[in-house]
Amino acid sequence: MDLKAHIRDVPDFPKEGIVFKDVTTLLASPEASQFVWDTWEKQFRGNGITAVVGIESRGFIFGAPLADRLKIPFVPVRKPGKLPAKTIRREYALEYGTDCVEIHADALKAGDRVVVIDDLLATGGTAAATGELVKELGAEVMEMAFVIELSFLKARATKLSSYRVSSLVQYDSE
Ligand code: AMP
């Protein structure tokens, strides 16, 4: 399956100089979407994974069907102020300023073995903050899996160096 053929480049979105990797075109193809979940299902079935953690918002779209296939819980990690019950939060640095992610304090427990899912790995800041939240709840990150990896940003060697990381499509340059 040529997944790259289903990913649309949108230049200068959301601001000038960024090439946005648009996965709505991938999601519009049942064959391409099923390929993503088929691949991950094979990758994670039988690994003792106990929960799928999806990062807002495209990590929900890709993560929830995987949790369904593996018949394990789906846990959302969200931007601040969206989760209604008691949360824990992590701030992380952006190029300019900071951002923040939250998880429900009772969403995971010691002994849980999770896979973290998002559509795209860029600098790894969001995923690293998510990993910290998972660990703070006593759970273990078995793997972080992405559809797309902007490998030229070298997140695997930097922010995610302590995690096992996988991706289905890599871009070596913008
Ligand atoms: P980062 O924390 O730098 O790894 O950024 C990852 C998050 O930002 C993911 O949730 C992505 O969906 C989004 N993101 C970053 N860069 C892009 C891009 N070029 N195209 C689409 N989404 C992006």
XYZ file of C-alpha atoms and ligand atoms in Angstrom:
197
model
C 0.000 0.000 0.000
C 1.413 3.362 -1.037
C 0.231 5.391 1.956
C 2.185 8.458 0.836
C -0.021 8.669 -2.232
C -2.982 9.199 0.127
C -1.390 11.987 2.208
C -1.948 15.505 0.913
C 0.693 18.214 1.331
C -0.839 21.608 2.122
C 1.869 24.291 1.945
C 1.787 27.281 4.308
C -0.821 25.831 6.683
C -1.489 26.764 9.472
C 1.208 29.366 8.866
C 3.771 30.274 6.246
C 6.666 27.862 5.898
C 4.842 24.805 7.334
C 3.945 21.980 4.965
C 0.876 20.443 6.599
C 0.503 16.683 6.123
C -3.238 16.283 5.610
C -4.548 12.824 6.529
C -8.198 13.518 5.658
C -7.364 12.210 2.176
C -6.019 9.002 3.726
C -9.126 8.644 5.906
C -11.286 9.129 2.823
C -9.822 5.899 1.444
C -11.197 2.833 3.254
C -8.381 0.703 1.784
C -5.618 3.028 3.017
C -7.227 3.439 6.470
C -7.773 -0.292 6.866
C -4.129 -0.841 5.928
C -3.075 1.374 8.875
C -5.225 -0.562 11.364
C -4.369 -3.968 9.848
C -0.654 -3.195 10.190
C -0.952 -1.989 13.779
C -3.238 -4.858 14.767
C -0.587 -7.353 13.595
C 2.131 -5.293 15.304
C 0.438 -5.102 18.711
C -1.784 -8.171 19.061
C -0.357 -10.596 21.590
C 2.110 -8.028 22.980
C 0.322 -7.693 26.301
C -0.775 -4.136 25.513
C -3.546 -3.152 27.947
C -4.573 0.296 26.607
C -4.305 2.599 23.589
C -3.526 6.231 24.427
C -4.541 8.613 21.618
C -3.328 12.209 21.369
C -5.883 14.926 20.475
C -7.215 15.087 17.932
C -6.092 12.944 15.013
C -4.674 10.418 17.480
C -8.299 9.785 18.454
C -9.285 8.971 14.886
C -6.397 6.561 14.408
C -6.219 5.216 17.966
C -9.836 4.360 18.780
C -10.289 1.785 15.983
C -7.053 0.086 17.071
C -8.354 -0.168 20.653
C -11.553 -1.639 19.247
C -9.665 -4.228 17.228
C -7.489 -5.211 20.196
C -10.550 -5.120 22.507
C -8.730 -2.937 25.040
C -9.534 0.514 26.516
C -8.974 3.740 24.606
C -7.603 6.640 26.675
C -7.652 10.222 25.329
C -4.886 12.741 25.997
C -6.293 16.225 25.453
C -5.461 19.887 25.356
C -6.131 21.653 28.692
C -9.643 22.205 29.977
C -11.360 19.548 27.839
C -11.379 16.505 30.126
C -14.161 16.792 32.717
C -12.893 14.734 35.677
C -9.687 15.049 37.720
C -6.639 15.356 35.466
C -2.870 15.553 35.589
C -1.058 17.794 33.107
C 2.319 18.354 31.469
C 3.570 21.539 29.887
C 6.074 21.314 27.079
C 8.097 23.838 25.100
C 7.193 24.910 21.586
C 9.385 26.949 19.258
C 7.616 29.995 20.676
C 5.904 29.541 24.038
C 4.510 26.415 25.644
C 1.702 23.930 25.172
C 0.066 21.508 27.547
C -1.571 18.066 27.545
C -3.836 16.404 30.107
C -5.024 12.908 30.979
C -7.663 11.754 33.456
C -5.947 10.798 36.702
C -7.802 7.470 36.841
C -7.395 6.582 33.153
C -4.409 4.264 33.672
C -2.926 2.369 36.601
C 0.315 0.703 37.632
C 0.924 -2.365 35.493
C -0.807 -0.970 32.404
C 1.241 -1.392 29.219
C 0.230 1.201 26.653
C 0.805 2.098 23.050
C 0.678 5.839 22.318
C -0.894 6.737 18.953
C -0.815 9.944 16.937
C -1.114 10.772 13.265
C 2.221 12.535 12.934
C 5.577 12.747 14.717
C 7.286 16.111 14.244
C 9.622 17.349 17.018
C 8.281 14.767 19.469
C 7.353 17.340 22.121
C 3.701 16.309 22.310
C 4.492 12.596 22.417
C 7.217 13.057 25.046
C 4.815 14.998 27.293
C 2.229 12.247 26.772
C 4.803 9.617 27.735
C 5.480 11.531 30.970
C 1.757 11.545 31.793
C 1.513 7.794 31.216
C 4.505 7.169 33.470
C 3.187 9.505 36.157
C 0.107 7.266 36.402
C 2.393 4.269 36.956
C 1.883 2.737 33.514
C 4.525 1.735 30.989
C 4.880 3.012 27.401
C 5.569 -0.070 25.296
C 5.666 1.823 22.019
C 4.763 5.107 20.346
C 3.273 4.516 16.906
C 2.636 7.176 14.260
C 1.225 7.081 10.772
C 3.687 9.753 9.597
C 7.186 10.608 10.831
C 8.995 13.788 9.804
C 12.298 11.966 10.241
C 14.391 15.018 9.339
C 13.355 16.521 12.701
C 15.114 13.618 14.456
C 12.619 13.140 17.299
C 13.699 9.509 17.738
C 17.243 10.561 18.604
C 16.223 13.489 20.789
C 12.907 13.852 22.663
C 11.834 10.228 22.181
C 15.229 8.564 22.660
C 13.997 6.566 25.670
C 10.990 5.093 23.803
C 10.408 2.480 21.157
C 9.049 4.404 18.148
C 7.464 3.216 14.904
C 5.936 4.936 11.897
C 4.319 3.767 8.678
C 5.545 6.597 6.414
C 8.712 8.671 6.739
C 9.654 11.991 5.164
C 13.391 12.756 4.978
C 12.800 16.385 3.992
C 9.948 18.864 3.756
P 5.361 17.619 17.703
O 4.993 17.788 19.151
O 6.286 18.672 17.198
O 5.885 16.217 17.415
O 4.033 17.851 16.868
C 3.148 16.826 16.735
C 1.710 17.264 16.671
O 1.518 18.412 15.814
C 0.876 16.157 16.106
O -0.312 16.035 16.870
C 0.607 16.548 14.665
O -0.697 16.225 14.297
C 0.861 18.057 14.605
N 1.767 18.424 13.505
C 3.032 18.920 13.621
N 3.582 19.183 12.426
C 2.658 18.849 11.503
C 2.627 18.871 10.061
N 3.667 19.282 9.322
N 1.507 18.425 9.450
C 0.448 17.998 10.171
N 0.407 17.960 11.506
C 1.505 18.368 12.192
